[in-house]
Coordinates of C-alpha atoms in Angstrom, one line a residue:
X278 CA 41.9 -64.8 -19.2
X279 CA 45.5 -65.9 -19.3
X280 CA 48.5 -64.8 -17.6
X281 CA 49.0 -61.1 -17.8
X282 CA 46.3 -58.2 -18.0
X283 CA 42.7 -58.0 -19.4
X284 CA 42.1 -54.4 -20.5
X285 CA 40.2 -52.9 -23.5
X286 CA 42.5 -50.2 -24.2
X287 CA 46.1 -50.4 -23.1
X288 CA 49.5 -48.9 -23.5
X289 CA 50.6 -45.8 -20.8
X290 CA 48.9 -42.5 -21.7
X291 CA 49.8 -39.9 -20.2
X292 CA 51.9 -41.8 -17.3
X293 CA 48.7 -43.8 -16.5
X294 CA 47.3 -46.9 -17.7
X295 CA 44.6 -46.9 -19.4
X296 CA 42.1 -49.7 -18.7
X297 CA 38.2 -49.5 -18.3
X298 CA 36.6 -52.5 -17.7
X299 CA 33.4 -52.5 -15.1
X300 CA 34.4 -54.3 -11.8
X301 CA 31.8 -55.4 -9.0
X302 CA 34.9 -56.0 -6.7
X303 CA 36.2 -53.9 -4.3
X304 CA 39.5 -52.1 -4.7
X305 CA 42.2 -54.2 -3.4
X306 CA 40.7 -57.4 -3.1
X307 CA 41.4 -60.3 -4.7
X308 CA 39.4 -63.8 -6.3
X309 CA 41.1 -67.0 -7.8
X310 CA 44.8 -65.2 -7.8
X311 CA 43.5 -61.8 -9.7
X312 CA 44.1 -58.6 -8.2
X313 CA 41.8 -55.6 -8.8
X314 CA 42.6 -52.0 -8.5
X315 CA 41.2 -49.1 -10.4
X316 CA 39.7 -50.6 -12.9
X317 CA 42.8 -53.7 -13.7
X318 CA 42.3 -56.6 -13.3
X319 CA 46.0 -58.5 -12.8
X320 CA 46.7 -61.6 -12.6
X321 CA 49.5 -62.0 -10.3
X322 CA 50.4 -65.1 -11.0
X323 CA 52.9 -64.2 -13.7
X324 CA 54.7 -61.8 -11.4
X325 CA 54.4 -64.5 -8.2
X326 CA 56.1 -66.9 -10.6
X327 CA 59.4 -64.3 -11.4
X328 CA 60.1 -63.4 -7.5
X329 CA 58.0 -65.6 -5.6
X330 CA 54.9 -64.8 -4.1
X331 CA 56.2 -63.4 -0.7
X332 CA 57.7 -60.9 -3.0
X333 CA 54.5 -59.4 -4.8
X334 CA 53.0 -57.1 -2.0
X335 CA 49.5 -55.3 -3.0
X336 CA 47.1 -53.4 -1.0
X337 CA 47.8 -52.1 2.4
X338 CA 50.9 -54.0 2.3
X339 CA 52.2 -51.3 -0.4
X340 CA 52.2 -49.0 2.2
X341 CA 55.8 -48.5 3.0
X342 CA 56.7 -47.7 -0.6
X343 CA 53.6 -45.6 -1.1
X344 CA 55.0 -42.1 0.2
X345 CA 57.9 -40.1 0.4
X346 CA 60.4 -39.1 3.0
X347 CA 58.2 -36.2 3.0
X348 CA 54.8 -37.5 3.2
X349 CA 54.4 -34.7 0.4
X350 CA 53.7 -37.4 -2.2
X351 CA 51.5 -41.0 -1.9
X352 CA 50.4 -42.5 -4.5
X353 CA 48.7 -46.4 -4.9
X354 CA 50.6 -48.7 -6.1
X355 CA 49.2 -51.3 -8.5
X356 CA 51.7 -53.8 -6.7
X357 CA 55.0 -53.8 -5.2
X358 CA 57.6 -55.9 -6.4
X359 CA 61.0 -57.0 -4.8
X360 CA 63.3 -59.1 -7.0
X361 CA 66.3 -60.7 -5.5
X362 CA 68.9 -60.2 -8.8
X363 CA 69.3 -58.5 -12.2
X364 CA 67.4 -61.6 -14.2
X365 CA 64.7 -61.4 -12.1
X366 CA 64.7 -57.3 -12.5
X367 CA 64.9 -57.7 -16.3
X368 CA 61.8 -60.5 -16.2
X369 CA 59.6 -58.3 -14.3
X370 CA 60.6 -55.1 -16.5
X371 CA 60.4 -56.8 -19.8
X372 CA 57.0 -58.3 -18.4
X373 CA 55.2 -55.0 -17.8
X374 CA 56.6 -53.5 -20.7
X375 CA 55.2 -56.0 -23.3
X376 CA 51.8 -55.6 -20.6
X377 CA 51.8 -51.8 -21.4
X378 CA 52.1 -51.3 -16.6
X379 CA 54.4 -48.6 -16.0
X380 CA 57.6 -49.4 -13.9
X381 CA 58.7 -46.8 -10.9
X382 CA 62.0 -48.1 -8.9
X383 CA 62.6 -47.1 -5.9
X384 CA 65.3 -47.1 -3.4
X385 CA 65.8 -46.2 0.3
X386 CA 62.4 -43.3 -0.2
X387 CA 64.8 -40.3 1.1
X388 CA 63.6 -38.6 -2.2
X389 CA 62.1 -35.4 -1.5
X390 CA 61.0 -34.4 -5.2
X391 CA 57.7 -37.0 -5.7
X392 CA 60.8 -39.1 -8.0
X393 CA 59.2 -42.2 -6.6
X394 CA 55.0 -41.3 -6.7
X395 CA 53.6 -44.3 -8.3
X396 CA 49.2 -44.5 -8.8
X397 CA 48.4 -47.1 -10.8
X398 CA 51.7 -48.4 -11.5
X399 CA 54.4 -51.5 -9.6
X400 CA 56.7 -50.2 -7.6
X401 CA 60.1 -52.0 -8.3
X402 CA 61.8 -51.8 -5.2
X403 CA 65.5 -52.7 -5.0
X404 CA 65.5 -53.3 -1.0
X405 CA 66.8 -57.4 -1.3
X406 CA 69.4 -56.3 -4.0
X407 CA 71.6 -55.5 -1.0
X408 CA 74.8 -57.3 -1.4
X409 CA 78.4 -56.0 -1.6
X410 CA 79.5 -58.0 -4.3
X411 CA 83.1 -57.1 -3.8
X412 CA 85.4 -54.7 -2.1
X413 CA 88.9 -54.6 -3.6
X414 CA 90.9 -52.6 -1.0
X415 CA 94.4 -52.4 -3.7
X416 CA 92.2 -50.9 -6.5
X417 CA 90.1 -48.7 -4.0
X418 CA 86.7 -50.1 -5.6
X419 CA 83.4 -51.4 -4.1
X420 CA 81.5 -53.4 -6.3
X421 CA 78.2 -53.4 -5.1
X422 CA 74.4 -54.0 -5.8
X423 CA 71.5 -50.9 -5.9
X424 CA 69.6 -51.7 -2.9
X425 CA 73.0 -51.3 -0.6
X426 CA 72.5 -48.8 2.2
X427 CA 74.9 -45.9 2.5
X428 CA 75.7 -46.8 6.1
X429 CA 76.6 -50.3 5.0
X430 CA 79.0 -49.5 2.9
X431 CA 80.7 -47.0 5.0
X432 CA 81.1 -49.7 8.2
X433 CA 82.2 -52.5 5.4
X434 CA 85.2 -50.2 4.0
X435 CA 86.2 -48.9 7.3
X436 CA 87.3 -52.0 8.6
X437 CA 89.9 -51.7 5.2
X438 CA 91.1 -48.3 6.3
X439 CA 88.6 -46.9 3.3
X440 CA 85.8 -44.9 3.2
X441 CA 83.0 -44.3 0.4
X442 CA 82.8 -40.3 0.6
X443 CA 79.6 -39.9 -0.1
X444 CA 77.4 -38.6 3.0
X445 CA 74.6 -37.2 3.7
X446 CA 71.9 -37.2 6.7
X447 CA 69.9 -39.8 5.3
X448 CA 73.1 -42.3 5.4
X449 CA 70.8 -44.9 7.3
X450 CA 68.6 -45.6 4.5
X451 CA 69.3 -44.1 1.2
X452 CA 70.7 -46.6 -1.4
X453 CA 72.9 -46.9 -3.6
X454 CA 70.7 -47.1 -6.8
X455 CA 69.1 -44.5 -5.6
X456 CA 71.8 -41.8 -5.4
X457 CA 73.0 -43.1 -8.7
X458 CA 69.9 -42.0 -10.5
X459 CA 69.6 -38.5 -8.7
X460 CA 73.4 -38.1 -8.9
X461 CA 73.2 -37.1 -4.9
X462 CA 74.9 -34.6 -3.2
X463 CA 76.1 -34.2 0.0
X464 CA 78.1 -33.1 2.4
X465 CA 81.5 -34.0 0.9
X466 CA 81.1 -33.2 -2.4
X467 CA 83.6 -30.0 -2.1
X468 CA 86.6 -33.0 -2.1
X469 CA 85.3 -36.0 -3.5
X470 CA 82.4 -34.9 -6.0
X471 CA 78.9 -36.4 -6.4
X472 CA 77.6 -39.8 -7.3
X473 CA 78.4 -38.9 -10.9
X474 CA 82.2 -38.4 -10.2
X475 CA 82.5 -41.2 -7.8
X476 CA 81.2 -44.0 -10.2
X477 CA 83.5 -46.2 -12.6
X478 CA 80.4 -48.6 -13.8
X479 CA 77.0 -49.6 -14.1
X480 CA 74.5 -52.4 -14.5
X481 CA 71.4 -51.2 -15.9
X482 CA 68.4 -52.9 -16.9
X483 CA 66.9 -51.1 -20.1
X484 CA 62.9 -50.8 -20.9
X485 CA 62.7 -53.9 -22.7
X486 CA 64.3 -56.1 -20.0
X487 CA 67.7 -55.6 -22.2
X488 CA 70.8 -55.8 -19.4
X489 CA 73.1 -53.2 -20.3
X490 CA 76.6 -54.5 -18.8
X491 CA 78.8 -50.8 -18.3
X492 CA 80.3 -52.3 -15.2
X493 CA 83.7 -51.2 -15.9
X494 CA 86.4 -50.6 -13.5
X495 CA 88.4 -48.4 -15.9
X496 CA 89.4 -44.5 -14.9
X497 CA 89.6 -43.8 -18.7
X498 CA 87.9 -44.9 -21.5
X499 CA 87.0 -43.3 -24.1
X500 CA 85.3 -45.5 -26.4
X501 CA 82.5 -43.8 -27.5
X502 CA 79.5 -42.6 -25.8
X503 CA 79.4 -42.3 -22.1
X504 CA 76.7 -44.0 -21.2
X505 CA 77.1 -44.3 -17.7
X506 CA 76.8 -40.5 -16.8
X507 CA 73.7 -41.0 -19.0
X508 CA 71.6 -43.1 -16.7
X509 CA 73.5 -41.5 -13.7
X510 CA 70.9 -38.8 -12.3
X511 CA 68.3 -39.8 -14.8
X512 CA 66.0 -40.9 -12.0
X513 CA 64.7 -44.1 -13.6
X514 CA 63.2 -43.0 -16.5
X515 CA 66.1 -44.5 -18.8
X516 CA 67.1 -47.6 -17.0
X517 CA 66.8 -49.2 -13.6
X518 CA 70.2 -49.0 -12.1
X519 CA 70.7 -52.9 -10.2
X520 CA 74.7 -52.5 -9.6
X521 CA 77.6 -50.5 -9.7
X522 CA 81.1 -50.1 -9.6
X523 CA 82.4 -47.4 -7.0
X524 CA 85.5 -45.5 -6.2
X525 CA 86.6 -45.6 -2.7
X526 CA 89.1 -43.4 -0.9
X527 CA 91.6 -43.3 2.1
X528 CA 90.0 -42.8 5.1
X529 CA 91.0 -39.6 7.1
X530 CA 93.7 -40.4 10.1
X531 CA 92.6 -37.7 11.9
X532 CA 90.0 -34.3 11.0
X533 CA 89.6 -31.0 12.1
X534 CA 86.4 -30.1 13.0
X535 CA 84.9 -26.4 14.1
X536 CA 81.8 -24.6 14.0
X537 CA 82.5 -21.2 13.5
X538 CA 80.7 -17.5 13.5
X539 CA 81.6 -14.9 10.9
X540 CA 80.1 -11.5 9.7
X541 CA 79.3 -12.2 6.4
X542 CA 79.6 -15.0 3.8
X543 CA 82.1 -12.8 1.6
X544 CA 84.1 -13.4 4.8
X545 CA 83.5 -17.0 4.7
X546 CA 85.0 -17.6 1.7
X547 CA 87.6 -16.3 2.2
X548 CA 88.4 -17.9 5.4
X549 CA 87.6 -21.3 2.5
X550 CA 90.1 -20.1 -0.1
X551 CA 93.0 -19.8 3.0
X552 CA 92.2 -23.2 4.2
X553 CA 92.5 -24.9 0.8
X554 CA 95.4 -23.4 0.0
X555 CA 97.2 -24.4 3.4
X556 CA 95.6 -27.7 3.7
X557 CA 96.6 -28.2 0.0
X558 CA 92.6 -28.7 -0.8
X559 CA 91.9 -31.0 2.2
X560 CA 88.4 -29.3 3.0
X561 CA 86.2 -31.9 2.5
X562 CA 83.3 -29.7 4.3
X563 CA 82.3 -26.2 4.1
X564 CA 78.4 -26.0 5.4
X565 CA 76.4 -22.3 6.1
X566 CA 73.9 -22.5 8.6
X567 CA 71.8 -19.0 9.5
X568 CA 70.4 -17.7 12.5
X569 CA 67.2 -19.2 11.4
X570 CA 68.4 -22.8 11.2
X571 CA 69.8 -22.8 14.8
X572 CA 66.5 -21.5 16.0
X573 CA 65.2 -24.0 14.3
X574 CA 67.3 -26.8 15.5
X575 CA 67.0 -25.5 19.3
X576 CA 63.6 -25.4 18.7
X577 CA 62.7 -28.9 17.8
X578 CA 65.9 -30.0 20.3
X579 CA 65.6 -27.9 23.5
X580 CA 67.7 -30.6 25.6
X581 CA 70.2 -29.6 22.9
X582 CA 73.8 -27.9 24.4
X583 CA 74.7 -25.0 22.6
X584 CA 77.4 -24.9 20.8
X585 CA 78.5 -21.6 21.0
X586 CA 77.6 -19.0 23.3
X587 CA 75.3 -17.1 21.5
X588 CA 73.2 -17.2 17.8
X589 CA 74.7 -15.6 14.6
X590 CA 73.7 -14.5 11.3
X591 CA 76.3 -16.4 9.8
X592 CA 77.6 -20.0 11.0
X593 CA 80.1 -22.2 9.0
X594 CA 80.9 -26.0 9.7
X595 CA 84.2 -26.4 7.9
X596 CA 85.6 -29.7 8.4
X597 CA 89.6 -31.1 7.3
X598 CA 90.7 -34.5 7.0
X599 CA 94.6 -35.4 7.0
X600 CA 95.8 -38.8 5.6
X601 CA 99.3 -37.9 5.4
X602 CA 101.5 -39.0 8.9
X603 CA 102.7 -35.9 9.1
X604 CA 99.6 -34.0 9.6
X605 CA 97.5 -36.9 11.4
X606 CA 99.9 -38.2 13.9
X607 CA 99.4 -36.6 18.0
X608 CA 103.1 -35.0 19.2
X609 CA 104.1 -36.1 22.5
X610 CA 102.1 -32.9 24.1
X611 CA 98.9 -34.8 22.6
X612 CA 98.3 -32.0 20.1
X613 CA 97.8 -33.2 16.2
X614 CA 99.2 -30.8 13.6
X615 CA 95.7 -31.2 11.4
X616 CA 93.6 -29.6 14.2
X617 CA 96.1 -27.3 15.6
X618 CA 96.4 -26.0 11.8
X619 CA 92.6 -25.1 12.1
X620 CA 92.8 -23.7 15.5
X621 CA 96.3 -21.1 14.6
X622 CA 94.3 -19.6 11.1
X623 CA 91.1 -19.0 13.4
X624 CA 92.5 -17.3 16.0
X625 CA 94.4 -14.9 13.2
X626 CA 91.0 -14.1 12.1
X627 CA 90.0 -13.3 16.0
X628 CA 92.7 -11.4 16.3
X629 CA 92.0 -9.2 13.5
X630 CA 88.3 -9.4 13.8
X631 CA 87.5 -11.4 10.9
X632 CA 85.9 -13.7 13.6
X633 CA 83.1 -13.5 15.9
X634 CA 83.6 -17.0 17.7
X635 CA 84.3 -20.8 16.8
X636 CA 84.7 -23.9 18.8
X637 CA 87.2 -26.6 17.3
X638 CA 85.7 -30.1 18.1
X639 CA 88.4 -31.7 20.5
X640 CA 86.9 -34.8 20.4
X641 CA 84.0 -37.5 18.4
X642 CA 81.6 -36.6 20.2
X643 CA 82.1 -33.0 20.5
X644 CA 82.4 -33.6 16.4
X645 CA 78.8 -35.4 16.5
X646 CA 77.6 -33.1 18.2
X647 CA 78.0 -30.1 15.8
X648 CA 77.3 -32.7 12.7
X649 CA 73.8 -33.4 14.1
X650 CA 73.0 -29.3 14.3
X651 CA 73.4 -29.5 10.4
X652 CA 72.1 -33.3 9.6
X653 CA 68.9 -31.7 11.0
X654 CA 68.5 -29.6 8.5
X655 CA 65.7 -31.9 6.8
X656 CA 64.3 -32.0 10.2
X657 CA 63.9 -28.3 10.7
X658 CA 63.1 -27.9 7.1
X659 CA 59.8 -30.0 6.7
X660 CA 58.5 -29.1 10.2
X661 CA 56.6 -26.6 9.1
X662 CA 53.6 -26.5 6.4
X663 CA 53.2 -25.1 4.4
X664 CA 56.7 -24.7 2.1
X665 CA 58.1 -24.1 -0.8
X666 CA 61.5 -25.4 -1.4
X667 CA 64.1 -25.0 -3.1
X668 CA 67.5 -26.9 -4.1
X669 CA 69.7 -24.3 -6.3
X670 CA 73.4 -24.0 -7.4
X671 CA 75.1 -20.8 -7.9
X672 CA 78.7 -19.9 -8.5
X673 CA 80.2 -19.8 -4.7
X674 CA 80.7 -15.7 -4.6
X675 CA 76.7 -15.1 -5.8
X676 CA 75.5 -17.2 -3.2
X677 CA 75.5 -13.9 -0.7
X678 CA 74.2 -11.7 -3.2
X679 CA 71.1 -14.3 -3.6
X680 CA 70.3 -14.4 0.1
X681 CA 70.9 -10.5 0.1
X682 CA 68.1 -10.0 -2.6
X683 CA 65.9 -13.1 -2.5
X684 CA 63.8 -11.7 0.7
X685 CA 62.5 -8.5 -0.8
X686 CA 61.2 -10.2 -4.1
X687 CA 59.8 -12.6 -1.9
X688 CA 58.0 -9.8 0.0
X689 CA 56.2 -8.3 -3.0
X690 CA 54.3 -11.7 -3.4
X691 CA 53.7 -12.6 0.4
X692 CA 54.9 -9.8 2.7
X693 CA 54.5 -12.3 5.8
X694 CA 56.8 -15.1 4.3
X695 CA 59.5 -16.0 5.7
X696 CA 62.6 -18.2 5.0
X697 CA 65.1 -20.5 5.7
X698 CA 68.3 -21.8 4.2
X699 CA 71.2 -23.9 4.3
X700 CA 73.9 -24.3 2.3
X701 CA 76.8 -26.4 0.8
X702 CA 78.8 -23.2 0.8
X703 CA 82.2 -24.9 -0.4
X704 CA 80.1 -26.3 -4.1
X705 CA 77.5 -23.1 -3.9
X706 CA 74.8 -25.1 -3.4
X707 CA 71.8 -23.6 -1.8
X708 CA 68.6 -25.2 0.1
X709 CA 66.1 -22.6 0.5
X710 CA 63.2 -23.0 1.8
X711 CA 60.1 -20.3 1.9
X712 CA 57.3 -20.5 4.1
X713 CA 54.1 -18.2 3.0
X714 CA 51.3 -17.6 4.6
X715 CA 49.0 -19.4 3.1
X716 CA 48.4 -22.7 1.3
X717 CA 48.1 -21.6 -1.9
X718 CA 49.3 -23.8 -5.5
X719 CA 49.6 -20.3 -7.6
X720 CA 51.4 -18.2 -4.4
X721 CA 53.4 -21.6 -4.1
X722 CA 54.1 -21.4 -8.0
X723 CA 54.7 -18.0 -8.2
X724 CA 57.6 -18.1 -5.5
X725 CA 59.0 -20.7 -6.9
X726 CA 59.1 -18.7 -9.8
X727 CA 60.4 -15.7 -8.4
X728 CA 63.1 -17.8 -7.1
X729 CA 64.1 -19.3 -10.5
X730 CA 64.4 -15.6 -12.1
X731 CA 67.0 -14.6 -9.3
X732 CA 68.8 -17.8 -9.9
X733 CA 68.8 -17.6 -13.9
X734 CA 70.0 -13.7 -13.6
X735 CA 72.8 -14.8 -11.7
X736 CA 73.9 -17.6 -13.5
X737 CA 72.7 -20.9 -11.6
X738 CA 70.6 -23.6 -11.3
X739 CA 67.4 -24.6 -10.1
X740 CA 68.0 -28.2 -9.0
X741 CA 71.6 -29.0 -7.7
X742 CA 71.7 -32.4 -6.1
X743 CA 67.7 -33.5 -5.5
X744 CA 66.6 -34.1 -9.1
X745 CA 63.4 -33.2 -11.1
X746 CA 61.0 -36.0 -9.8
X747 CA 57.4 -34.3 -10.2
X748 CA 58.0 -31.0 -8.0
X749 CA 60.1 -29.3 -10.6
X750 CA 58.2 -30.1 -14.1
X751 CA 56.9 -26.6 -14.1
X752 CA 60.2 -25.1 -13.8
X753 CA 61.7 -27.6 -16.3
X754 CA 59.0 -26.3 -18.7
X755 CA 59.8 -22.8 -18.1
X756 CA 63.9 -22.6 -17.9
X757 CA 64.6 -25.2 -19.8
X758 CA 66.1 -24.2 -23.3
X759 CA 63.6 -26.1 -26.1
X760 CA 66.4 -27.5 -27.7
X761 CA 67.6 -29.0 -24.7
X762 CA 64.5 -30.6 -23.5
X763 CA 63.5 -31.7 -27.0
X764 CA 67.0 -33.7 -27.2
X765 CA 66.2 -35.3 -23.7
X766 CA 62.9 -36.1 -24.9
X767 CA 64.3 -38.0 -28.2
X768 CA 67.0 -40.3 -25.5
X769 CA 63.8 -41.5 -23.8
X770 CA 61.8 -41.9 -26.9
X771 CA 64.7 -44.2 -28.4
X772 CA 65.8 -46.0 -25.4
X773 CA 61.8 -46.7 -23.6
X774 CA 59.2 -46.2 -26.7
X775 CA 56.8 -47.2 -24.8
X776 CA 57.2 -44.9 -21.4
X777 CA 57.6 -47.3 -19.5
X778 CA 60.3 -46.4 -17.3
X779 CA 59.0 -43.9 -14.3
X780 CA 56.4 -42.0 -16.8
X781 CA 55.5 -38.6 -15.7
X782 CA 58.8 -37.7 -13.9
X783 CA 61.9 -35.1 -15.1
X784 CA 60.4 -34.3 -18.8
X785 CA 57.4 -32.1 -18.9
X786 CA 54.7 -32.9 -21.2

């Protein structure tokens, strides 16, 4: 048989592979170093021989990479395979390519889109590419490798006064890679920008095996196309991200923290626009949280202080961080000019009744403690089944009138629904969530779809920092403009002929 794959008709069709030979074997097992799943027969061998044996996982011992944060999507993966470098990356890619498998990477599994669903197909899991391959404090860069987790890089640039500013509740196992090729979000994003805007360079092994070296260090260059925010949030079906070089920033000597209760979210922003012009655009977090949320939370978490004394329609987390001395260092009476900045423009808005309540963190823990209320919000989110959710992006003052008018559209299709959301208020990003009554895949669609029209009307977008994966292919097909999606479908077409590259994931068919 050879080293490879026996098949009688291969190539990827239709983001499966196509073999049909007759087997007597069980799925899974194995005889004289072949593997056999669904129909393939697979000599591992070849792929044993470019990461070592210990490193080609099939069976049950896929089963880690086989579902998603969610448990929404599992697949079966033909193998899993867990190269140690880039050369070893580009061997196994530019094997299954010239084999006709399909290739799906996969980071830290914190997707919540089905970005990672792989049946029939390796898994190419970046977990061993974990080093920090340098951290150059003077040009406030972090040169590091895909399969770095978030938390990791945080503690290795705090002890240089530095912080990556990337954050998100997921911190202690999302990777880099990862969040490169969904261009995450987060919590920060209001002062420091997503993955797109916080990478200078990229390493990026191609369909063919090709390396592409973008691993520049450069603030500005223009010398031609860019590339880089190319593959940046294209979720692996361009290239397979292996390193890259990041910015990094001055850490915070000291942050205002407060949870605070307002009326309404026209309110809010307001109380947003005074902060950035007194802090001189030093809000680095601006984060709604409903009624429903905090149910939620106390819910799930009934050993759980309260923050503030009672529930309210409308909570903010708005966060501050000072690097200047002069805002950052404690007087002698212990008080530090950051915080008691916070604390003098919220009680002007008591005073005049622009505020309902608020509790300034004086403290870490006090701080972690009104974090974890809105790190949870995954938590609350997937606790109950069924769901429909939603990750959209609207210009910061339509964000109230889509809450205001969301719920009665939603009614018309399932009066019984309810809701939930939770927002990145400060970059108008919106996670909604809708719960119907019933398990249905067209009442499921349909809301969806009801959501997207409110969202087109007023000027958004239906995916702000989650990507497309599988969950959003019907909605790509629908608001996509043609000319759009037919010019995406001509870069894959030219740079993975062959679909090789995470097949069946952001492009419609």
């Amino acid at each position: 048989m050879g080293r490879g794959i026996l098949r009688v008709a291969g190539g990827v069709k239709g983001g499966e592979p196509s073999f049909f030979i007759p087997l007597t074997l069980a799925p899974n097992s194995t005889s004289n170093g072949a593997w056999i799943y669904g129909g393939v027969i697979m000599e591992l061998g070849a792929l044993q021989a470019l990461v070592g044996a210990e490193n080609v996982l099939v069976g049950p011992d896929t089963g880690k990479w086989a579902s998603d944060w969610t448990g929404g999507y599992c697949g079966t993966p033909l193998a899993v395979v867990r190269p140690a470098n880039t050369a070893q990356v580009s061997a196994v890619v530019a094997w299954a390519n010239s084999n006709g498998i399909a290739v799906v990477p996969m980071s830290g599994a914190t997707g919540l889109v089905g970005g990672g669903l792989a049946t029939d197909q390796i898994v190419l899991s970046l977990d061993r590419m974990n080093r920090i391959r340098d951290l150059r404090p003077d040009a406030r860069i972090a040169i590091v490798e895909a399969g770095v987790i978030l938390s990791t890089l945080h503690a290795a640039t705090a002890n240089h006064g530095l912080i990556f500013p990337m954050t998100f509740g997921a911190r202690g196992s999302a990777m880099i890679g990862g969040m490169l090729a969904t261009n995450a979000g987060g919590s920060n994003v209001l002062r420091y920008g997503n993955m797109r805007d916080l990478c200078l360079g990229l390493e990026v092994v191609l369909a063919d095996g090709t390396i592409l070296d973008l691993m520049s260090e450069l603030h500005k260059d223009n010398s031609g196309y860019d590339l880089r925010h190319l593959l940046i949030g294209s979720e692996g079906t361009l290239g397979i991200i292996t390193a890259a070089v990041l910015k990094l920033a001055e850490q915070p000597k000291a942050t205002a923290t407060a949870l605070v209760a307002l009326p309404d979210l026209g309110t809010a922003l307001d109380l947003l626009n005074r902060m950035q012009t007194e802090t001189g655009g030093a809000v680095q977090a601006f984060e709604f949280m409903p009624r429903a949320h905090f149910e939620g939370y106390y819910r799930l978490h009934p050993e759980a202080r309260p923050v503030l004394e009672d529930i309210y329609d409308v909570h903010i987390l708005i966060e501050t961080g000072a690097t200047a001395p002069r805002q950052a260092t404690p007087r002698p009476d212990g008080t530090i000019p950051v915080v008691e900045q916070l604390e003098t423009i919220l009680a002007e808005m008591l005073e005049s009744g622009d505020l309902l309540d608020a509790v300034v963190a004086q403290s870490d823990t006090q701080r972690a403690q009104i974090w974890s209320i809105r790190e949870a919000a995954a938590e609350i989110t997937f606790s109950r089944r069924p769901y429909v959710d939603n990750d959209i992006a609207l210009p910061l003052d339509k964000v109230e009138t889509f809450l205001t008018r969301i719920g009665a559209r939603i009614a018309r299709l399932d009066p019984d629904a309810n809701d939930l959301s939770v927002a990145h208020l400060g970059d108008g990003n919106i996670h909604y969530t809708i719960y119907p009554t019933r398990d249905d895949p067209a009442l499921k669609d349909a809301l969806r779809e009801t959501v997207e029209d409110l969202v087109q009307e007023l000027r958004g977008s239906f995916s702000a920092e989650h990507g497309i994966g599988k969950s959003k292919l019907a909605t790509m097909r629908r608001r996509k403009d043609p000319a759009t999606l037919a010019t995406m479908r001509a870069i894959k077409s030219a740079l993975d002929p062959k679909g090789t590259l995470n097949p069946g994931k952001v492009l419609p068919v």
